[in-house]
GROMACS .gro file of C-alpha atoms in nm:
model
  494
    1MET     CA    1  -0.024  -2.636  -2.267
    2ARG     CA    2  -0.286  -2.409  -2.118
    3ASN     CA    3  -0.640  -2.482  -2.232
    4ALA     CA    4  -0.787  -2.224  -2.470
    5VAL     CA    5  -1.121  -2.258  -2.292
    6THR     CA    6  -1.138  -2.068  -1.964
    7PRO     CA    7  -1.206  -2.309  -1.677
    8SER     CA    8  -1.493  -2.257  -1.437
    9PRO     CA    9  -1.415  -2.098  -1.100
   10LEU     CA   10  -1.397  -2.432  -0.922
   11ALA     CA   11  -1.271  -2.656  -1.200
   12ILE     CA   12  -0.926  -2.505  -1.198
   13PHE     CA   13  -0.847  -2.683  -0.871
   14ASP     CA   14  -0.948  -3.040  -0.806
   15GLY     CA   15  -1.126  -3.138  -0.486
   16HIS     CA   16  -0.815  -3.270  -0.315
   17ALA     CA   17  -0.623  -2.950  -0.377
   18LEU     CA   18  -0.905  -2.737  -0.238
   19ALA     CA   19  -0.950  -2.959   0.064
   20THR     CA   20  -0.585  -2.968   0.167
   21ARG     CA   21  -0.469  -2.619   0.075
   22GLU     CA   22  -0.416  -2.409   0.385
   23HIS     CA   23  -0.679  -2.142   0.462
   24THR     CA   24  -0.503  -1.805   0.479
   25ASP     CA   25  -0.486  -1.486   0.275
   26CYS     CA   26  -0.238  -1.222   0.165
   27LEU     CA   27  -0.105  -1.197   0.521
   28ARG     CA   28   0.041  -1.542   0.477
   29PRO     CA   29   0.409  -1.524   0.380
   30TRP     CA   30   0.559  -1.670   0.066
   31ARG     CA   31   0.567  -2.043   0.133
   32VAL     CA   32   0.813  -2.213  -0.097
   33GLU     CA   33   0.857  -2.524   0.107
   34VAL     CA   34   0.694  -2.636   0.432
   35ARG     CA   35   0.881  -2.886   0.643
   36ASP     CA   36   0.851  -3.032   0.990
   37ARG     CA   37   0.976  -2.747   1.207
   38ASN     CA   38   1.023  -2.969   1.514
   39ARG     CA   39   1.358  -3.121   1.593
   40ALA     CA   40   1.388  -3.461   1.757
   41ASP     CA   41   1.436  -3.295   2.095
   42GLY     CA   42   1.103  -3.118   2.060
   43ALA     CA   43   1.249  -2.770   2.023
   44THR     CA   44   1.154  -2.556   1.726
   45LYS     CA   45   1.416  -2.438   1.478
   46SER     CA   46   1.323  -2.071   1.511
   47ALA     CA   47   1.251  -1.852   1.811
   48VAL     CA   48   1.080  -1.595   1.588
   49LEU     CA   49   0.704  -1.549   1.601
   50HIS     CA   50   0.688  -1.555   1.222
   51ARG     CA   51   0.386  -1.449   1.019
   52HIS     CA   52   0.315  -1.818   0.969
   53LEU     CA   53   0.445  -2.072   1.217
   54GLY     CA   54   0.441  -2.367   0.979
   55THR     CA   55   0.668  -2.210   0.721
   56GLU     CA   56   1.036  -2.239   0.642
   57PHE     CA   57   1.126  -1.887   0.532
   58LEU     CA   58   1.393  -1.825   0.272
   59PRO     CA   59   1.711  -1.716   0.453
   60LEU     CA   60   1.803  -1.373   0.319
   61SER     CA   61   2.170  -1.280   0.322
   62LYS     CA   62   2.197  -0.939   0.154
   63GLY     CA   63   2.066  -0.712  -0.117
   64GLU     CA   64   2.249  -0.609  -0.431
   65GLY     CA   65   2.080  -0.344  -0.643
   66SER     CA   66   1.746  -0.489  -0.750
   67TYR     CA   67   1.828  -0.837  -0.622
   68MET     CA   68   1.770  -1.015  -0.293
   69VAL     CA   69   2.052  -1.263  -0.230
   70LEU     CA   70   1.980  -1.578  -0.030
   71GLU     CA   71   2.231  -1.747   0.197
   72ASP     CA   72   2.294  -2.013  -0.067
   73GLY     CA   73   2.388  -1.740  -0.317
   74ARG     CA   74   2.069  -1.758  -0.523
   75LYS     CA   75   1.940  -1.422  -0.643
   76ILE     CA   76   1.576  -1.311  -0.662
   77PHE     CA   77   1.481  -0.999  -0.857
   78ASP     CA   78   1.281  -0.776  -0.625
   79ALA     CA   79   1.011  -0.670  -0.871
   80SER     CA   80   0.779  -0.552  -0.594
   81GLY     CA   81   1.024  -0.377  -0.363
   82GLY     CA   82   0.894  -0.604  -0.089
   83ALA     CA   83   0.562  -0.434  -0.009
   84ALA     CA   84   0.634  -0.148  -0.253
   85VAL     CA   85   0.907  -0.028  -0.015
   86GLY     CA   86   1.233  -0.052  -0.209
   87CYS     CA   87   1.276   0.251  -0.433
   88ILE     CA   88   1.651   0.293  -0.493
   89GLY     CA   89   1.758  -0.071  -0.476
   90TRP     CA   90   1.961  -0.238  -0.205
   91GLY     CA   91   2.318  -0.188  -0.084
   92ASN     CA   92   2.332   0.187  -0.144
   93GLU     CA   93   2.651   0.303   0.027
   94ARG     CA   94   2.550   0.668   0.027
   95VAL     CA   95   2.247   0.593   0.245
   96ALA     CA   96   2.444   0.354   0.465
   97ARG     CA   97   2.709   0.621   0.530
   98ALA     CA   98   2.443   0.878   0.618
   99ILE     CA   99   2.284   0.640   0.870
  100MET     CA  100   2.617   0.543   1.023
  101ALA     CA  101   2.726   0.906   1.058
  102GLN     CA  102   2.403   0.987   1.239
  103VAL     CA  103   2.428   0.682   1.465
  104MET     CA  104   2.779   0.783   1.565
  105ALA     CA  105   2.668   1.142   1.627
  106ILE     CA  106   2.348   1.067   1.821
  107PRO     CA  107   2.132   0.759   1.752
  108TYR     CA  108   1.829   0.859   1.961
  109CYS     CA  109   1.650   1.181   2.049
  110SER     CA  110   1.403   1.224   2.335
  111THR     CA  111   1.169   1.461   2.153
  112ILE     CA  112   1.008   1.584   2.474
  113PHE     CA  113   1.330   1.779   2.532
  114TYR     CA  114   1.528   1.794   2.209
  115THR     CA  115   1.529   1.811   1.833
  116THR     CA  116   1.800   1.721   1.584
  117SER     CA  117   1.921   1.897   1.273
  118VAL     CA  118   1.848   1.587   1.064
  119GLN     CA  119   1.482   1.581   1.174
  120GLU     CA  120   1.452   1.954   1.103
  121GLU     CA  121   1.610   1.911   0.758
  122LEU     CA  122   1.388   1.618   0.665
  123CYS     CA  123   1.068   1.790   0.772
  124ARG     CA  124   1.167   2.110   0.593
  125TYR     CA  125   1.240   1.908   0.279
  126LEU     CA  126   0.900   1.739   0.296
  127VAL     CA  127   0.707   2.058   0.367
  128ASP     CA  128   0.884   2.245   0.086
  129SER     CA  129   0.801   1.963  -0.155
  130THR     CA  130   0.432   2.056  -0.123
  131ASN     CA  131   0.483   2.413  -0.248
  132GLY     CA  132   0.364   2.557   0.079
  133ALA     CA  133   0.040   2.358   0.108
  134MET     CA  134   0.167   2.168   0.410
  135SER     CA  135   0.344   2.347   0.694
  136ARG     CA  136   0.445   2.074   0.940
  137ALA     CA  137   0.564   1.713   0.924
  138TYR     CA  138   0.552   1.449   1.197
  139ILE     CA  139   0.796   1.157   1.171
  140VAL     CA  140   0.708   0.813   1.308
  141ASN     CA  141   0.812   0.455   1.239
  142SER     CA  142   0.531   0.290   1.044
  143GLY     CA  143   0.231   0.363   0.828
  144SER     CA  144  -0.001   0.236   1.100
  145GLU     CA  145   0.151   0.485   1.346
  146ALA     CA  146   0.108   0.760   1.089
  147MET     CA  147  -0.262   0.681   1.044
  148GLU     CA  148  -0.317   0.672   1.421
  149ALA     CA  149  -0.162   1.018   1.444
  150ALA     CA  150  -0.367   1.147   1.149
  151VAL     CA  151  -0.696   1.033   1.303
  152LYS     CA  152  -0.614   1.184   1.643
  153LEU     CA  153  -0.498   1.508   1.485
  154ALA     CA  154  -0.824   1.538   1.292
  155ARG     CA  155  -1.022   1.500   1.614
  156GLN     CA  156  -0.808   1.753   1.800
  157TYR     CA  157  -0.843   2.002   1.515
  158PHE     CA  158  -1.219   2.019   1.568
  159LEU     CA  159  -1.179   2.049   1.945
  160GLU     CA  160  -0.952   2.350   1.897
  161LEU     CA  161  -1.163   2.535   1.642
  162ASN     CA  162  -1.321   2.856   1.767
  163PRO     CA  163  -1.591   2.770   1.854
  164PRO     CA  164  -1.503   2.399   1.907
  165GLN     CA  165  -1.701   2.119   1.745
  166PRO     CA  166  -1.685   1.834   1.999
  167ARG     CA  167  -1.956   1.627   1.829
  168ARG     CA  168  -1.718   1.541   1.543
  169THR     CA  169  -1.602   1.193   1.635
  170ARG     CA  170  -1.683   0.989   1.323
  171PHE     CA  171  -1.481   0.894   1.015
  172ILE     CA  172  -1.585   0.775   0.672
  173SER     CA  173  -1.354   0.548   0.473
  174ARG     CA  174  -1.408   0.305   0.188
  175ARG     CA  175  -1.483  -0.063   0.166
  176GLN     CA  176  -1.190  -0.284   0.060
  177SER     CA  177  -0.941  -0.039   0.204
  178TYR     CA  178  -0.640  -0.088   0.426
  179HIS     CA  179  -0.492   0.187   0.642
  180GLY     CA  180  -0.281  -0.003   0.894
  181THR     CA  181  -0.277  -0.289   1.138
  182THR     CA  182  -0.293  -0.125   1.482
  183LEU     CA  183  -0.640  -0.120   1.634
  184GLY     CA  184  -0.720   0.241   1.545
  185ALA     CA  185  -0.584   0.217   1.191
  186LEU     CA  186  -0.750  -0.121   1.143
  187ALA     CA  187  -1.083   0.027   1.249
  188VAL     CA  188  -1.053   0.301   0.988
  189GLY     CA  189  -0.980   0.049   0.713
  190GLY     CA  190  -1.222  -0.187   0.547
  191HIS     CA  191  -1.015  -0.500   0.487
  192GLU     CA  192  -1.250  -0.777   0.598
  193TYR     CA  193  -0.999  -1.055   0.664
  194ARG     CA  194  -0.762  -0.839   0.867
  195ARG     CA  195  -1.053  -0.700   1.072
  196ALA     CA  196  -1.244  -1.023   1.132
  197LYS     CA  197  -1.078  -1.158   1.448
  198PHE     CA  198  -1.063  -0.818   1.613
  199GLU     CA  199  -1.404  -0.669   1.529
  200PRO     CA  200  -1.525  -0.665   1.892
  201MET     CA  201  -1.221  -0.454   1.984
  202LEU     CA  202  -1.243  -0.199   1.703
  203MET     CA  203  -1.392   0.148   1.745
  204LYS     CA  204  -1.742   0.175   1.602
  205ASN     CA  205  -1.730   0.535   1.484
  206VAL     CA  206  -1.621   0.449   1.128
  207SER     CA  207  -1.854   0.388   0.835
  208ARG     CA  208  -1.765   0.300   0.478
  209VAL     CA  209  -1.872   0.388   0.126
  210SER     CA  210  -1.786   0.229  -0.208
  211PRO     CA  211  -1.432   0.241  -0.341
  212CYS     CA  212  -1.358   0.408  -0.674
  213ASN     CA  213  -1.281   0.093  -0.873
  214GLU     CA  214  -1.353   0.137  -1.241
  215PHE     CA  215  -1.303  -0.234  -1.319
  216ARG     CA  216  -1.545  -0.362  -1.055
  217GLY     CA  217  -1.761  -0.061  -0.979
  218ARG     CA  218  -1.840   0.142  -1.289
  219HIS     CA  219  -2.147   0.029  -1.482
  220PRO     CA  220  -2.086  -0.072  -1.845
  221ARG     CA  221  -2.279   0.222  -1.992
  222GLU     CA  222  -2.182   0.470  -1.722
  223THR     CA  223  -1.945   0.754  -1.812
  224ASN     CA  224  -1.664   0.850  -1.576
  225GLU     CA  225  -1.854   1.170  -1.496
  226ASP     CA  226  -2.167   0.975  -1.408
  227TYR     CA  227  -1.964   0.729  -1.200
  228VAL     CA  228  -1.799   1.011  -1.004
  229ALA     CA  229  -2.136   1.180  -0.951
  230ARG     CA  230  -2.283   0.855  -0.817
  231LEU     CA  231  -1.994   0.805  -0.573
  232ALA     CA  232  -2.011   1.168  -0.460
  233LYS     CA  233  -2.382   1.130  -0.391
  234GLU     CA  234  -2.313   0.813  -0.193
  235LEU     CA  235  -2.062   1.003   0.022
  236ASP     CA  236  -2.303   1.295   0.061
  237ASP     CA  237  -2.579   1.056   0.164
  238GLU     CA  238  -2.347   0.900   0.424
  239PHE     CA  239  -2.275   1.242   0.574
  240GLN     CA  240  -2.649   1.305   0.592
  241ALA     CA  241  -2.719   0.966   0.750
  242LEU     CA  242  -2.454   1.014   1.017
  243GLY     CA  243  -2.524   1.380   1.079
  244PRO     CA  244  -2.277   1.610   0.900
  245GLU     CA  245  -2.181   1.778   1.226
  246THR     CA  246  -2.046   1.446   1.363
  247VAL     CA  247  -1.792   1.362   1.091
  248CYS     CA  248  -1.422   1.446   1.128
  249ALA     CA  249  -1.288   1.326   0.796
  250PHE     CA  250  -1.309   1.113   0.485
  251VAL     CA  251  -1.008   0.879   0.451
  252ALA     CA  252  -0.884   0.726   0.123
  253GLU     CA  253  -0.578   0.616  -0.074
  254PRO     CA  254  -0.528   0.804  -0.404
  255VAL     CA  255  -0.415   0.474  -0.560
  256VAL     CA  256  -0.533   0.177  -0.352
  257GLY     CA  257  -0.243  -0.055  -0.275
  258ALA     CA  258  -0.258  -0.388  -0.095
  259ALA     CA  259  -0.636  -0.410  -0.055
  260LEU     CA  260  -0.728  -0.365  -0.423
  261GLY     CA  261  -0.402  -0.403  -0.611
  262CYS     CA  262  -0.299  -0.059  -0.748
  263VAL     CA  263  -0.644   0.074  -0.834
  264PRO     CA  264  -0.633   0.445  -0.929
  265SER     CA  265  -0.933   0.674  -0.912
  266VAL     CA  266  -1.104   0.795  -1.228
  267PRO     CA  267  -1.047   1.161  -1.328
  268GLY     CA  268  -1.232   1.408  -1.109
  269TYR     CA  269  -1.307   1.165  -0.827
  270PHE     CA  270  -1.105   1.327  -0.551
  271LYS     CA  271  -1.215   1.676  -0.648
  272ALA     CA  272  -1.573   1.560  -0.605
  273MET     CA  273  -1.499   1.387  -0.273
  274GLN     CA  274  -1.321   1.692  -0.137
  275ALA     CA  275  -1.612   1.911  -0.242
  276VAL     CA  276  -1.847   1.697  -0.033
  277CYS     CA  277  -1.610   1.718   0.264
  278GLN     CA  278  -1.586   2.095   0.232
  279LYS     CA  279  -1.964   2.123   0.202
  280TYR     CA  280  -1.995   1.977   0.551
  281GLY     CA  281  -1.676   2.119   0.702
  282ALA     CA  282  -1.498   1.781   0.729
  283LEU     CA  283  -1.133   1.708   0.652
  284LEU     CA  284  -0.983   1.502   0.369
  285ILE     CA  285  -0.716   1.256   0.487
  286LEU     CA  286  -0.517   1.093   0.206
  287ASP     CA  287  -0.325   0.777   0.288
  288GLU     CA  288  -0.015   0.776   0.067
  289VAL     CA  289   0.186   0.526   0.271
  290MET     CA  290   0.205   0.282  -0.022
  291CYS     CA  291   0.133   0.498  -0.327
  292GLY     CA  292   0.317   0.814  -0.229
  293MET     CA  293   0.669   0.959  -0.218
  294GLY     CA  294   0.726   0.907  -0.590
  295ARG     CA  295   0.579   0.561  -0.644
  296THR     CA  296   0.310   0.681  -0.887
  297GLY     CA  297   0.528   0.932  -1.075
  298THR     CA  298   0.499   1.246  -0.863
  299LEU     CA  299   0.641   1.287  -0.515
  300HIS     CA  300   0.289   1.314  -0.377
  301ALA     CA  301   0.012   1.115  -0.544
  302TRP     CA  302  -0.239   1.394  -0.480
  303GLU     CA  303  -0.049   1.615  -0.725
  304GLN     CA  304  -0.217   1.414  -1.002
  305GLU     CA  305  -0.565   1.451  -0.852
  306GLY     CA  306  -0.607   1.829  -0.851
  307VAL     CA  307  -0.658   1.840  -0.474
  308VAL     CA  308  -0.450   1.911  -0.164
  309PRO     CA  309  -0.538   1.703   0.143
  310ASP     CA  310  -0.584   1.843   0.490
  311ILE     CA  311  -0.376   1.561   0.637
  312GLN     CA  312  -0.154   1.316   0.450
  313THR     CA  313   0.025   0.999   0.562
  314ILE     CA  314   0.349   0.882   0.401
  315GLY     CA  315   0.585   0.586   0.446
  316LYS     CA  316   0.748   0.295   0.260
  317THR     CA  317   0.946   0.474  -0.012
  318LEU     CA  318   1.011   0.765   0.225
  319ALA     CA  319   1.328   0.583   0.332
  320GLY     CA  320   1.316   0.299   0.081
  321GLY     CA  321   1.347   0.027   0.343
  322TYR     CA  322   1.678   0.149   0.485
  323GLN     CA  323   1.511   0.238   0.815
  324PRO     CA  324   1.153   0.199   0.948
  325VAL     CA  325   1.019   0.549   0.880
  326ALA     CA  326   0.679   0.699   0.806
  327GLY     CA  327   0.519   1.035   0.862
  328VAL     CA  328   0.227   1.275   0.858
  329LEU     CA  329   0.212   1.598   0.658
  330VAL     CA  330  -0.031   1.858   0.790
  331ASN     CA  331  -0.200   2.130   0.588
  332ARG     CA  332  -0.124   2.486   0.691
  333HIS     CA  333  -0.481   2.566   0.794
  334VAL     CA  334  -0.495   2.266   1.029
  335VAL     CA  335  -0.165   2.364   1.191
  336ASP     CA  336  -0.285   2.722   1.230
  337VAL     CA  337  -0.585   2.608   1.434
  338ILE     CA  338  -0.367   2.400   1.669
  339GLU     CA  339  -0.117   2.685   1.706
  340ARG     CA  340  -0.390   2.932   1.796
  341GLY     CA  341  -0.536   2.683   2.042
  342THR     CA  342  -0.334   2.472   2.285
  343SER     CA  343  -0.030   2.468   2.051
  344SER     CA  344   0.025   2.109   2.159
  345PHE     CA  345  -0.056   1.787   1.972
  346VAL     CA  346  -0.168   1.542   2.240
  347HIS     CA  347   0.018   1.245   2.098
  348GLY     CA  348   0.369   1.100   2.107
  349HIS     CA  349   0.600   0.803   2.060
  350THR     CA  350   0.930   0.717   2.225
  351TYR     CA  351   1.095   0.682   1.885
  352GLN     CA  352   0.924   0.960   1.692
  353GLY     CA  353   1.167   1.171   1.491
  354HIS     CA  354   1.429   0.897   1.528
  355PRO     CA  355   1.758   1.051   1.407
  356ALA     CA  356   1.887   0.745   1.219
  357GLY     CA  357   1.551   0.703   1.050
  358CYS     CA  358   1.543   1.069   0.954
  359ALA     CA  359   1.896   1.042   0.813
  360ALA     CA  360   1.796   0.747   0.596
  361ALA     CA  361   1.481   0.920   0.470
  362LEU     CA  362   1.659   1.247   0.396
  363GLU     CA  363   1.936   1.075   0.200
  364VAL     CA  364   1.694   0.857   0.003
  365GLN     CA  365   1.489   1.163  -0.090
  366ARG     CA  366   1.802   1.351  -0.194
  367ILE     CA  367   1.902   1.060  -0.417
  368ILE     CA  368   1.558   1.059  -0.579
  369ARG     CA  369   1.599   1.431  -0.646
  370ASP     CA  370   1.965   1.429  -0.750
  371ASP     CA  371   1.924   1.133  -0.989
  372ASN     CA  372   1.598   1.268  -1.133
  373LEU     CA  373   1.430   0.939  -1.050
  374LEU     CA  374   1.073   1.068  -1.068
  375SER     CA  375   1.123   1.123  -1.441
  376ASN     CA  376   1.244   0.765  -1.468
  377VAL     CA  377   0.939   0.643  -1.274
  378ARG     CA  378   0.712   0.805  -1.530
  379LYS     CA  379   0.911   0.683  -1.828
  380MET     CA  380   0.961   0.326  -1.706
  381GLY     CA  381   0.604   0.318  -1.574
  382ALA     CA  382   0.469   0.392  -1.921
  383LEU     CA  383   0.685   0.112  -2.062
  384LEU     CA  384   0.577  -0.131  -1.790
  385SER     CA  385   0.211  -0.049  -1.852
  386ARG     CA  386   0.237  -0.099  -2.226
  387ARG     CA  387   0.436  -0.421  -2.206
  388LEU     CA  388   0.210  -0.577  -1.942
  389GLN     CA  389  -0.094  -0.506  -2.158
  390GLU     CA  390   0.078  -0.651  -2.465
  391ARG     CA  391   0.199  -0.962  -2.285
  392LEU     CA  392  -0.096  -1.039  -2.057
  393GLY     CA  393  -0.394  -0.831  -2.168
  394ASN     CA  394  -0.552  -1.121  -2.358
  395HIS     CA  395  -0.470  -1.393  -2.105
  396PRO     CA  396  -0.795  -1.575  -2.017
  397ASN     CA  397  -0.722  -1.551  -1.644
  398VAL     CA  398  -0.612  -1.188  -1.635
  399GLY     CA  399  -0.913  -0.969  -1.569
  400ASN     CA  400  -0.754  -0.628  -1.530
  401ILE     CA  401  -0.416  -0.455  -1.541
  402ARG     CA  402  -0.409  -0.115  -1.371
  403GLY     CA  403  -0.183   0.130  -1.193
  404ARG     CA  404   0.030   0.443  -1.222
  405GLY     CA  405   0.401   0.512  -1.238
  406LEU     CA  406   0.587   0.207  -1.109
  407PHE     CA  407   0.287   0.075  -0.915
  408TRP     CA  408   0.096  -0.188  -1.114
  409GLY     CA  409  -0.155  -0.455  -1.025
  410ILE     CA  410  -0.276  -0.761  -1.214
  411GLU     CA  411  -0.615  -0.901  -1.109
  412PHE     CA  412  -0.689  -1.264  -1.189
  413VAL     CA  413  -1.026  -1.409  -1.284
  414ALA     CA  414  -1.164  -1.757  -1.329
  415GLU     CA  415  -1.388  -1.638  -1.614
  416LYS     CA  416  -1.279  -1.338  -1.815
  417LYS     CA  417  -1.603  -1.242  -1.991
  418ARG     CA  418  -1.796  -1.197  -1.666
  419SER     CA  419  -1.491  -1.111  -1.450
  420ILE     CA  420  -1.572  -1.393  -1.208
  421PRO     CA  421  -1.307  -1.419  -0.935
  422PHE     CA  422  -1.154  -1.742  -0.815
  423PRO     CA  423  -1.289  -1.892  -0.493
  424GLU     CA  424  -1.120  -1.771  -0.178
  425GLU     CA  425  -0.976  -2.117  -0.111
  426ALA     CA  426  -0.779  -2.122  -0.436
  427HIS     CA  427  -0.520  -1.868  -0.314
  428VAL     CA  428  -0.422  -1.789  -0.670
  429ALA     CA  429  -0.219  -1.476  -0.597
  430MET     CA  430  -0.024  -1.644  -0.320
  431GLY     CA  431   0.036  -1.948  -0.538
  432ILE     CA  432   0.174  -1.735  -0.819
  433SER     CA  433   0.393  -1.535  -0.581
  434GLU     CA  434   0.530  -1.848  -0.417
  435ARG     CA  435   0.605  -2.006  -0.751
  436GLY     CA  436   0.787  -1.692  -0.861
  437LEU     CA  437   1.048  -1.745  -0.589
  438ALA     CA  438   1.151  -2.078  -0.742
  439LYS     CA  439   1.486  -2.095  -0.920
  440GLU     CA  440   1.338  -2.108  -1.271
  441TYR     CA  441   1.176  -1.766  -1.225
  442GLY     CA  442   1.367  -1.589  -0.948
  443ILE     CA  443   1.125  -1.300  -0.912
  444ASN     CA  444   0.946  -1.140  -0.619
  445VAL     CA  445   0.590  -1.010  -0.674
  446TYR     CA  446   0.349  -0.905  -0.398
  447PRO     CA  447   0.024  -1.102  -0.349
  448GLY     CA  448  -0.313  -0.973  -0.235
  449ALA     CA  449  -0.672  -1.088  -0.204
  450GLY     CA  450  -1.021  -0.940  -0.174
  451SER     CA  451  -1.013  -0.710  -0.476
  452ALA     CA  452  -1.348  -0.835  -0.608
  453ASP     CA  453  -1.572  -0.826  -0.301
  454GLY     CA  454  -1.348  -0.797   0.003
  455ILE     CA  455  -1.293  -1.173   0.028
  456ARG     CA  456  -1.257  -1.303  -0.327
  457GLY     CA  457  -1.039  -1.146  -0.590
  458ASP     CA  458  -0.670  -1.228  -0.634
  459HIS     CA  459  -0.409  -0.981  -0.751
  460ILE     CA  460  -0.035  -0.931  -0.755
  461ILE     CA  461   0.155  -0.603  -0.736
  462ILE     CA  462   0.459  -0.516  -0.946
  463SER     CA  463   0.646  -0.215  -0.807
  464PRO     CA  464   1.016  -0.217  -0.898
  465PRO     CA  465   1.269   0.043  -0.779
  466PHE     CA  466   1.264   0.395  -0.920
  467ASN     CA  467   1.601   0.343  -1.090
  468VAL     CA  468   1.485   0.040  -1.288
  469ARG     CA  469   1.603   0.028  -1.651
  470ALA     CA  470   1.426  -0.063  -1.974
  471GLY     CA  471   1.606  -0.397  -1.990
  472ASP     CA  472   1.485  -0.478  -1.640
  473ILE     CA  473   1.128  -0.394  -1.738
  474GLU     CA  474   1.144  -0.630  -2.033
  475TRP     CA  475   1.280  -0.907  -1.811
  476ILE     CA  476   1.012  -0.846  -1.546
  477VAL     CA  477   0.728  -0.859  -1.800
  478ASN     CA  478   0.864  -1.169  -1.974
  479THR     CA  479   0.924  -1.349  -1.645
  480VAL     CA  480   0.586  -1.256  -1.495
  481GLY     CA  481   0.419  -1.358  -1.821
  482ARG     CA  482   0.593  -1.695  -1.817
  483LEU     CA  483   0.514  -1.737  -1.447
  484ILE     CA  484   0.142  -1.673  -1.498
  485ASP     CA  485   0.126  -1.896  -1.807
  486ASP     CA  486   0.296  -2.182  -1.623
  487TYR     CA  487   0.087  -2.143  -1.309
  488PHE     CA  488  -0.247  -2.168  -1.487
  489ALA     CA  489  -0.122  -2.439  -1.724
  490SER     CA  490  -0.021  -2.657  -1.429
  491SER     CA  491  -0.354  -2.584  -1.255
  492THR     CA  492  -0.562  -2.701  -1.549
  493ASP     CA  493  -0.345  -3.012  -1.584
  494ARG     CA  494  -0.436  -3.137  -1.236
   0.00000   0.00000   0.00000
């Protein structure tokens, strides 16, 4: 049984375990079993440049509803939607038929010459969903591509103002943030591990301020209003330090996903941040790649913040994993400046506006609308929140449970009273996630690290599909509870 006394940060793993456990982070894939990958003839078993070259990955055969089915027939409940991607479950024939029909009609569109009705319909659907705040949408293939486009668009906006403001080349983001893995998007983000090896290659025109993290950042006797005021002053001070006339935009996630583990802002935060941006004429870019398109209970996460961004990125649940699709939504006033100027966005991708991707996204969004799934996200999200708190709120190694809609994070601590994180080498989140894939649990949760200080701080994300039912929620909570209990019990028994 698990000890009633919380172990010290280092005592939970013995010296041998710490010395031999592989040094990686949340980029490392779920490692259920590591074998010798080399055959007798010296050739490797796989020709894939996998995320980790010493890992035997579970062979996935198909998806059925909320389950991932392995080649041996074993089923794993996808309680995280992969990386918060799956939103209508797997094997949806309606989406598959829409994709196939588009592939048979025309699978590719060279957007330098042509458009397609499916791209036009998708973009109109997305623009209309903002009640007129946004006037154009730009469809790409990944969240990283979307962020690259957003950053370049912000720069071009200031070049095309009348008069132009060419000195605006800088961006302000937040520490412990993640906005993509390409060099430009990586530079905008503040995820230390992902940046480390590539720092010399990253652009240097990005500075960072504190995240809005009530669990780690708000002082014990500080009200939410005082906390927001302090963070707004920090942003204002950063504008002043850089020179307000040099800043293009402030970039942030409304609910921070992989980097912090589903951390929402406190009430009034984004209104205050936007006010600072407007004071100095800078733009507000909201990254909703992970938290948007219904994941937090409204189609756009900013609808719950009382603000409208100037530029917004979307992805993941846009097409629910059925095709690689992401996008950028652009505020009307930004588009108006470009239209009055060169009328040409100096950017492009071979596969932008990909017809099959647009077909998948449009059909997924229609299903979300037709089945009233956003209402279910809010209802099931409230149940998931309550049951997680009841089941794990008092666990000595659970420091914080937070989130919105069907986007919930659990942060683990070595000492609950002082919220001390586990050492980086412990890989608690990855260990829990790996264990969850075993037959006795059969559940997929998403691991992350760095939620305490950028390096330390383990968390997992639970983000089931939008059509999840109450019975599924109960099973998820009971299974995750049992998984966490067993993981820490076995750790203290070493």
